[in-house]
Amino acid sequence: MAKTIKFNLILDNQPVRTIDELRENFSIEDMLKYFKNGFLLRWLKVRKYEEYQAVAAIDSSLPNKDIVISLINIFNIPDVDIADVEEVASMIEYQEQTTKLNEVYAENAFDKKQIIEDYHAGYDNLILHMEENSRNVGILKADVLQIEKEYAKLFALNYYDLYYRLLRSAPKAISIMITKELFKKYWVDEGANEKIRQSIMLEEYIISEFTYDELIQHMEKNSNNMPILKTDVLQIEKRYFNQFTSDYSYLSSLCYAAPKAIFAMLTRNSFREYLIGDKANDDIKNRIENYLLDENLLELHLGSDLKRYSKNTLGSWVQIESPNVKIMVLSNIGSAIRSPGSDKTFWHTDIQKSLPIFDGIDYRSTSNFCELLYMEV
């Protein structure tokens, strides 16, 4: 009877003869290599290890990550960070794909540089095509589908710049893309870029196409949503400020239809002179002073966006907002306030009608009946 020839696996540069040694020297790259070339199965078979059947049952067409996780479970490898597994497995997969492509290029005498340049040019032309057809939903859907099918990896490298480019040039494309899993992963889902997620939550990709009148209507429709109102106000400031300054009579009705929108405008210096400054007409000034800033109505107007502070600090300064929090003071009854570290003190008479904006705030009072009312900018 022929003698069974045993051999060692080399894991992490160490010879491995037993399952215990395999666990001790487990290497993702080495284990994947031995699994794919069949050496792992042969090693288990000649040593008559019971794990042979379980390893033989692994589908070799699975992604590297799934194969590695199966091997980890079969051999009970301790203290494994799945995030590390995913990272290493992805790197190995990329290396394998690159090797295969290089073999194809060599076999067919392709110019690798030209292929890559053509691939990038195809992606760039597709984005330009979307911008040229920014209002044609049918064409945009076809282009989005082509990116999803053919250019997913380039999108993964370009997702941030592309979002802000399309936000300016083809916002309708964004509304189509966020219905697809590929784009949601980078723009919408948990773990996506936070700045882009916030932009989408604030509907910037929709708002960016609004006319001036549509922005006013959008503010009325979202009259209780301060983040969206601030986004609308920013759009007016960026795109329609000249139109705003030529006719802002509608602001009187906005005081009642969407009072939070007026407060959102008051957080922007460019609007303040038309609302409470020298360029404000008497009607809008009176409505802001006597209706919006009525201390008995502020909570009705602002809801959870209104902040209150009332405490006897025994005449000592207390910081209630740090300098990295910008706030607008709405009312200050009986207490003294200042910017943190500043020597200038503000009293009730300094606050009336001026609504000063501070970077953080210090508070001083000698009574529990004093109250500061403010909102974040």
Short mmCIF file of C-alpha atoms in Angstrom, two decimals:
data_model
loop_
_atom_site.label_atom_id
_atom_site.label_comp_id
_atom_site.label_asym_id
_atom_site.label_seq_id
_atom_site.Cartn_x
_atom_site.Cartn_y
_atom_site.Cartn_z
CA MET A 1 0.00 0.00 0.00
CA ALA A 2 1.40 3.38 -1.05
CA LYS A 3 2.37 5.70 1.77
CA THR A 4 0.36 8.93 2.06
CA ILE A 5 2.70 11.85 1.64
CA LYS A 6 1.94 14.67 4.02
CA PHE A 7 2.95 18.26 3.48
CA ASN A 8 2.80 21.50 5.42
CA LEU A 9 0.88 24.65 4.67
CA ILE A 10 2.86 27.86 4.97
CA LEU A 11 0.72 30.46 6.73
CA ASP A 12 2.14 33.86 7.61
CA ASN A 13 5.63 32.40 6.79
CA GLN A 14 5.17 29.62 9.36
CA PRO A 15 4.93 25.87 8.56
CA VAL A 16 1.56 24.52 9.67
CA ARG A 17 0.97 20.84 10.51
CA THR A 18 -2.13 20.94 12.75
CA ILE A 19 -5.47 22.71 13.04
CA ASP A 20 -4.21 24.47 16.17
CA GLU A 21 -1.22 25.80 14.25
CA LEU A 22 -3.59 26.86 11.45
CA ARG A 23 -5.65 28.87 13.95
CA GLU A 24 -2.53 30.43 15.43
CA ASN A 25 -1.08 31.53 12.06
CA PHE A 26 -4.31 32.16 10.13
CA SER A 27 -3.62 34.52 7.22
CA ILE A 28 -6.43 35.71 4.97
CA GLU A 29 -4.26 35.99 1.88
CA ASP A 30 -2.58 32.59 2.37
CA MET A 31 -5.82 30.78 3.23
CA LEU A 32 -7.57 32.21 0.15
CA LYS A 33 -4.66 31.12 -2.03
CA TYR A 34 -4.68 27.56 -0.64
CA PHE A 35 -8.45 27.33 -0.90
CA LYS A 36 -8.47 28.41 -4.53
CA ASN A 37 -5.58 26.21 -5.68
CA GLY A 38 -6.98 23.18 -3.84
CA PHE A 39 -4.02 22.75 -1.47
CA LEU A 40 -6.17 23.37 1.63
CA LEU A 41 -8.51 20.51 0.74
CA ARG A 42 -5.60 18.17 -0.02
CA TRP A 43 -3.93 19.09 3.28
CA LEU A 44 -7.14 18.36 5.22
CA LYS A 45 -7.69 15.09 3.34
CA VAL A 46 -4.25 13.58 3.81
CA ARG A 47 -4.32 14.47 7.51
CA LYS A 48 -7.89 13.12 7.81
CA TYR A 49 -9.29 16.26 9.47
CA GLU A 50 -13.06 16.36 9.85
CA GLU A 51 -13.19 19.96 8.54
CA TYR A 52 -12.57 18.54 5.03
CA GLN A 53 -16.30 18.15 4.24
CA ALA A 54 -17.21 21.66 5.40
CA VAL A 55 -14.43 23.27 3.34
CA ALA A 56 -15.34 21.17 0.29
CA ALA A 57 -18.90 22.50 0.55
CA ILE A 58 -17.84 26.16 0.18
CA ASP A 59 -18.93 27.60 -3.18
CA SER A 60 -15.70 28.72 -4.86
CA SER A 61 -17.62 31.29 -6.93
CA LEU A 62 -18.48 33.30 -3.81
CA PRO A 63 -16.80 36.68 -3.25
CA ASN A 64 -13.47 36.52 -1.39
CA LYS A 65 -15.02 38.05 1.74
CA ASP A 66 -17.68 35.31 1.99
CA ILE A 67 -15.12 32.55 1.43
CA VAL A 68 -12.86 33.93 4.17
CA ILE A 69 -15.75 34.29 6.62
CA SER A 70 -16.75 30.66 5.92
CA LEU A 71 -13.18 29.50 6.64
CA ILE A 72 -13.07 31.57 9.83
CA ASN A 73 -16.28 29.91 11.03
CA ILE A 74 -15.17 26.39 10.07
CA PHE A 75 -11.84 26.65 11.88
CA ASN A 76 -13.19 28.72 14.80
CA ILE A 77 -10.68 31.52 14.38
CA PRO A 78 -10.94 33.79 17.47
CA ASP A 79 -10.97 37.60 17.75
CA VAL A 80 -11.66 38.42 14.11
CA ASP A 81 -12.67 41.95 13.06
CA ILE A 82 -15.04 41.58 10.10
CA ALA A 83 -14.15 45.09 8.89
CA ASP A 84 -10.51 43.98 8.54
CA VAL A 85 -11.64 40.88 6.66
CA GLU A 86 -13.64 43.01 4.20
CA GLU A 87 -10.75 45.40 3.63
CA VAL A 88 -8.13 42.69 3.01
CA ALA A 89 -10.52 40.59 0.89
CA SER A 90 -11.33 43.62 -1.27
CA MET A 91 -7.65 44.38 -1.79
CA ILE A 92 -6.97 40.80 -2.82
CA GLU A 93 -9.94 40.86 -5.18
CA TYR A 94 -8.66 44.07 -6.76
CA GLN A 95 -5.21 42.53 -7.21
CA GLU A 96 -6.73 39.41 -8.78
CA GLN A 97 -8.82 41.48 -11.22
CA THR A 98 -5.83 43.60 -12.15
CA THR A 99 -3.75 40.47 -12.80
CA LYS A 100 -6.48 38.99 -15.02
CA LEU A 101 -6.87 42.22 -16.98
CA ASN A 102 -3.13 42.49 -17.51
CA GLU A 103 -3.11 38.91 -18.84
CA VAL A 104 -5.93 39.76 -21.26
CA TYR A 105 -4.15 42.92 -22.38
CA ALA A 106 -0.89 41.03 -22.94
CA GLU A 107 -2.60 38.18 -24.78
CA ASN A 108 -4.46 40.50 -27.13
CA ALA A 109 -1.72 43.11 -27.40
CA PHE A 110 -4.07 45.82 -26.12
CA ASP A 111 -2.77 49.25 -25.18
CA LYS A 112 -3.68 49.32 -21.49
CA LYS A 113 -3.27 53.09 -21.21
CA GLN A 114 -5.59 53.68 -24.16
CA ILE A 115 -8.26 51.36 -22.72
CA ILE A 116 -8.22 53.20 -19.40
CA GLU A 117 -8.37 56.58 -21.14
CA ASP A 118 -11.31 55.44 -23.28
CA TYR A 119 -13.14 54.13 -20.20
CA HIS A 120 -12.72 57.44 -18.34
CA ALA A 121 -13.73 59.40 -21.43
CA GLY A 122 -16.93 57.33 -21.67
CA TYR A 123 -17.82 58.21 -18.08
CA ASP A 124 -17.03 61.92 -18.55
CA ASN A 125 -19.10 62.08 -21.74
CA LEU A 126 -22.03 60.45 -19.96
CA ILE A 127 -21.97 63.13 -17.25
CA LEU A 128 -21.83 65.85 -19.92
CA HIS A 129 -24.79 64.20 -21.67
CA MET A 130 -26.78 64.37 -18.42
CA GLU A 131 -25.95 68.06 -18.04
CA GLU A 132 -26.96 68.79 -21.65
CA ASN A 133 -30.28 66.99 -21.07
CA SER A 134 -30.80 68.13 -17.49
CA ARG A 135 -34.58 68.48 -17.85
CA ASN A 136 -35.26 65.35 -19.93
CA VAL A 137 -36.22 62.67 -17.40
CA GLY A 138 -36.25 59.88 -19.98
CA ILE A 139 -32.68 60.56 -21.12
CA LEU A 140 -31.50 61.04 -17.53
CA LYS A 141 -32.93 57.66 -16.51
CA ALA A 142 -31.10 55.97 -19.39
CA ASP A 143 -27.82 57.69 -18.49
CA VAL A 144 -28.16 56.80 -14.80
CA LEU A 145 -28.76 53.16 -15.74
CA GLN A 146 -25.60 53.18 -17.86
CA ILE A 147 -23.51 54.58 -15.00
CA GLU A 148 -24.93 51.90 -12.70
CA LYS A 149 -24.11 49.09 -15.15
CA GLU A 150 -20.80 50.20 -16.63
CA TYR A 151 -19.17 52.84 -14.42
CA ALA A 152 -19.94 51.85 -10.80
CA LYS A 153 -16.26 51.81 -9.81
CA LEU A 154 -15.55 55.20 -11.32
CA PHE A 155 -18.61 56.60 -9.56
CA ALA A 156 -17.30 55.20 -6.25
CA LEU A 157 -14.14 57.30 -6.75
CA ASN A 158 -16.02 60.37 -7.96
CA TYR A 159 -19.27 60.32 -5.91
CA TYR A 160 -18.53 63.46 -3.84
CA ASP A 161 -17.50 65.81 -6.66
CA LEU A 162 -20.22 64.40 -8.91
CA TYR A 163 -22.97 65.14 -6.39
CA TYR A 164 -22.05 68.82 -6.09
CA ARG A 165 -21.50 69.13 -9.83
CA LEU A 166 -24.97 67.71 -10.60
CA LEU A 167 -26.52 69.79 -7.81
CA ARG A 168 -25.56 72.84 -9.89
CA SER A 169 -25.98 71.49 -13.40
CA ALA A 170 -28.54 68.65 -13.41
CA PRO A 171 -30.37 68.32 -10.07
CA LYS A 172 -33.12 66.20 -11.65
CA ALA A 173 -30.47 63.52 -12.19
CA ILE A 174 -29.90 63.34 -8.44
CA SER A 175 -33.60 62.72 -7.78
CA ILE A 176 -33.38 59.72 -10.16
CA MET A 177 -30.06 58.41 -8.84
CA ILE A 178 -31.12 58.28 -5.19
CA THR A 179 -33.73 55.65 -6.08
CA LYS A 180 -30.90 53.23 -7.00
CA GLU A 181 -28.96 51.18 -4.44
CA LEU A 182 -25.52 52.03 -5.85
CA PHE A 183 -26.01 55.78 -5.42
CA LYS A 184 -27.93 55.51 -2.15
CA LYS A 185 -24.94 53.73 -0.61
CA TYR A 186 -22.73 56.81 -1.08
CA TRP A 187 -25.33 59.58 -0.82
CA VAL A 188 -28.24 58.51 1.38
CA ASP A 189 -27.77 55.36 3.48
CA GLU A 190 -26.30 55.24 6.96
CA GLY A 191 -22.55 55.42 6.51
CA ALA A 192 -22.85 57.67 3.44
CA ASN A 193 -21.05 61.01 3.30
CA GLU A 194 -22.70 63.11 6.02
CA LYS A 195 -22.53 66.43 4.16
CA ILE A 196 -24.26 64.93 1.11
CA ARG A 197 -26.84 63.16 3.32
CA GLN A 198 -27.73 66.49 4.94
CA SER A 199 -27.99 68.18 1.55
CA ILE A 200 -30.41 65.50 0.33
CA MET A 201 -32.43 65.60 3.57
CA LEU A 202 -32.78 69.36 3.08
CA GLU A 203 -33.97 68.74 -0.51
CA GLU A 204 -31.24 70.98 -1.97
CA TYR A 205 -31.33 68.97 -5.20
CA ILE A 206 -35.03 69.91 -5.55
CA ILE A 207 -34.77 73.48 -4.26
CA SER A 208 -31.86 74.33 -6.58
CA GLU A 209 -34.25 74.31 -9.57
CA PHE A 210 -36.95 76.47 -7.95
CA THR A 211 -37.88 79.88 -9.24
CA TYR A 212 -38.09 82.76 -6.77
CA ASP A 213 -41.87 82.37 -6.36
CA GLU A 214 -41.51 78.59 -5.93
CA LEU A 215 -38.99 79.15 -3.11
CA ILE A 216 -41.50 81.38 -1.29
CA GLN A 217 -44.19 78.72 -1.73
CA HIS A 218 -41.76 76.05 -0.52
CA MET A 219 -41.12 78.06 2.64
CA GLU A 220 -44.85 78.31 3.30
CA LYS A 221 -45.24 74.56 2.73
CA ASN A 222 -42.35 73.79 5.13
CA SER A 223 -43.18 76.55 7.61
CA ASN A 224 -42.20 74.46 10.67
CA ASN A 225 -38.96 72.97 9.31
CA MET A 226 -36.17 75.38 10.22
CA PRO A 227 -33.33 73.49 8.40
CA ILE A 228 -35.29 73.54 5.12
CA LEU A 229 -36.27 77.18 5.63
CA LYS A 230 -32.61 78.12 6.13
CA THR A 231 -31.75 76.26 2.92
CA ASP A 232 -34.50 78.15 1.03
CA VAL A 233 -33.23 81.45 2.41
CA LEU A 234 -29.68 80.61 1.32
CA GLN A 235 -30.94 79.90 -2.21
CA ILE A 236 -32.70 83.28 -2.32
CA GLU A 237 -29.53 84.98 -1.10
CA LYS A 238 -27.35 83.21 -3.69
CA ARG A 239 -29.63 83.34 -6.74
CA TYR A 240 -32.45 85.84 -6.28
CA PHE A 241 -31.21 88.53 -3.93
CA ASN A 242 -31.66 91.33 -6.49
CA GLN A 243 -35.24 90.19 -6.98
CA PHE A 244 -35.72 90.14 -3.21
CA THR A 245 -34.44 93.72 -2.78
CA SER A 246 -36.64 95.03 -5.59
CA ASP A 247 -39.85 93.77 -3.99
CA TYR A 248 -40.06 92.38 -0.49
CA SER A 249 -43.63 93.47 0.29
CA TYR A 250 -44.68 89.80 0.49
CA LEU A 251 -42.68 89.51 3.72
CA SER A 252 -45.63 90.99 5.64
CA SER A 253 -47.83 88.05 4.70
CA LEU A 254 -44.93 85.60 5.29
CA CYS A 255 -44.87 86.76 8.94
CA TYR A 256 -48.18 84.94 9.36
CA ALA A 257 -47.89 82.16 6.77
CA ALA A 258 -44.37 81.06 7.76
CA PRO A 259 -43.02 83.08 10.72
CA LYS A 260 -40.00 80.77 11.10
CA ALA A 261 -38.96 81.80 7.58
CA ILE A 262 -38.56 85.41 8.77
CA PHE A 263 -36.41 84.23 11.68
CA ALA A 264 -34.34 82.18 9.20
CA MET A 265 -33.81 85.36 7.14
CA LEU A 266 -32.83 87.30 10.25
CA THR A 267 -29.91 84.90 10.77
CA ARG A 268 -28.37 86.17 7.48
CA ASN A 269 -26.72 89.62 7.60
CA SER A 270 -27.70 90.47 4.02
CA PHE A 271 -31.42 90.26 4.85
CA ARG A 272 -31.34 92.05 8.21
CA GLU A 273 -31.21 95.61 6.90
CA TYR A 274 -34.38 94.95 4.87
CA LEU A 275 -36.19 93.47 7.88
CA ILE A 276 -35.04 95.44 10.93
CA GLY A 277 -32.51 97.89 9.50
CA ASP A 278 -32.56 101.18 7.63
CA LYS A 279 -33.99 99.68 4.42
CA ALA A 280 -36.94 97.98 6.12
CA ASN A 281 -40.37 99.53 5.49
CA ASP A 282 -42.52 100.50 8.47
CA ASP A 283 -45.04 97.71 7.91
CA ILE A 284 -42.55 94.82 8.07
CA LYS A 285 -40.70 96.47 10.97
CA ASN A 286 -43.89 96.77 12.99
CA ARG A 287 -44.93 93.18 12.30
CA ILE A 288 -41.52 91.85 13.40
CA GLU A 289 -41.32 94.02 16.51
CA ASN A 290 -44.94 93.73 17.67
CA TYR A 291 -45.91 90.27 16.46
CA LEU A 292 -42.92 88.01 15.78
CA LEU A 293 -40.86 89.27 18.72
CA ASP A 294 -43.73 89.45 21.19
CA GLU A 295 -42.26 87.55 24.14
CA ASN A 296 -45.62 85.85 24.74
CA LEU A 297 -45.72 84.55 21.16
CA LEU A 298 -42.10 83.55 20.53
CA GLU A 299 -42.66 79.95 21.57
CA LEU A 300 -45.70 79.74 19.29
CA HIS A 301 -43.65 81.04 16.35
CA LEU A 302 -40.45 79.06 16.92
CA GLY A 303 -41.49 75.94 18.86
CA SER A 304 -38.48 73.71 19.61
CA ASP A 305 -36.13 76.15 17.82
CA LEU A 306 -36.56 78.62 20.70
CA LYS A 307 -34.06 78.25 23.55
CA ARG A 308 -34.58 79.61 27.06
CA TYR A 309 -32.25 80.19 29.98
CA SER A 310 -33.28 81.46 33.40
CA LYS A 311 -31.10 81.13 36.49
CA ASN A 312 -29.77 83.16 39.37
CA THR A 313 -26.01 83.02 38.85
CA LEU A 314 -25.40 85.15 41.98
CA GLY A 315 -23.84 87.86 39.84
CA SER A 316 -21.22 85.55 38.31
CA TRP A 317 -20.71 85.02 34.58
CA VAL A 318 -21.79 81.56 33.34
CA GLN A 319 -21.12 80.30 29.82
CA ILE A 320 -24.31 78.75 28.43
CA GLU A 321 -23.19 78.36 24.78
CA SER A 322 -19.58 77.78 23.66
CA PRO A 323 -17.94 80.11 21.07
CA ASN A 324 -18.37 77.52 18.30
CA VAL A 325 -22.19 77.88 18.54
CA LYS A 326 -23.51 80.97 16.75
CA ILE A 327 -26.73 82.29 18.31
CA MET A 328 -29.21 85.14 17.75
CA VAL A 329 -30.58 86.79 20.90
CA LEU A 330 -34.33 87.49 20.74
CA SER A 331 -35.10 88.75 24.24
CA ASN A 332 -33.17 89.38 27.43
CA ILE A 333 -35.15 90.39 30.49
CA GLY A 334 -33.21 91.49 33.55
CA SER A 335 -29.92 89.68 32.88
CA ALA A 336 -26.58 90.71 31.41
CA ILE A 337 -25.06 88.84 28.45
CA ARG A 338 -21.84 88.99 26.45
CA SER A 339 -19.77 86.99 23.97
CA PRO A 340 -17.44 84.58 25.82
CA GLY A 341 -14.26 86.40 26.76
CA SER A 342 -15.58 89.83 25.72
CA ASP A 343 -15.63 92.89 27.99
CA LYS A 344 -18.73 94.37 26.32
CA THR A 345 -21.95 93.72 28.25
CA PHE A 346 -25.43 93.78 26.68
CA TRP A 347 -28.62 94.60 28.60
CA HIS A 348 -32.32 94.44 27.72
CA THR A 349 -32.29 97.86 26.06
CA ASP A 350 -29.34 96.82 23.86
CA ILE A 351 -31.22 93.76 22.61
CA GLN A 352 -34.57 95.33 21.72
CA LYS A 353 -35.06 95.55 17.96
CA SER A 354 -31.37 94.79 17.16
CA LEU A 355 -31.33 90.96 17.59
CA PRO A 356 -27.53 90.70 18.00
CA ILE A 357 -25.71 87.58 16.86
CA PHE A 358 -23.01 86.12 19.12
CA ASP A 359 -20.43 83.36 18.85
CA GLY A 360 -21.45 81.59 22.06
CA ILE A 361 -22.84 83.45 25.05
CA ASP A 362 -22.08 84.24 28.71
CA TYR A 363 -24.95 84.99 31.11
CA ARG A 364 -25.10 86.84 34.44
CA SER A 365 -28.09 87.37 36.71
CA THR A 366 -29.08 87.98 40.35
CA SER A 367 -32.63 86.64 40.04
CA ASN A 368 -34.46 83.47 38.99
CA PHE A 369 -37.05 85.64 37.21
CA CYS A 370 -34.61 86.89 34.60
CA GLU A 371 -34.89 85.08 31.25
CA LEU A 372 -32.86 84.90 28.07
CA LEU A 373 -34.56 83.80 24.82
CA TYR A 374 -32.44 82.94 21.79
CA MET A 375 -32.07 80.58 18.79
CA GLU A 376 -29.15 78.97 16.99
CA VAL A 377 -28.10 80.58 13.73
#
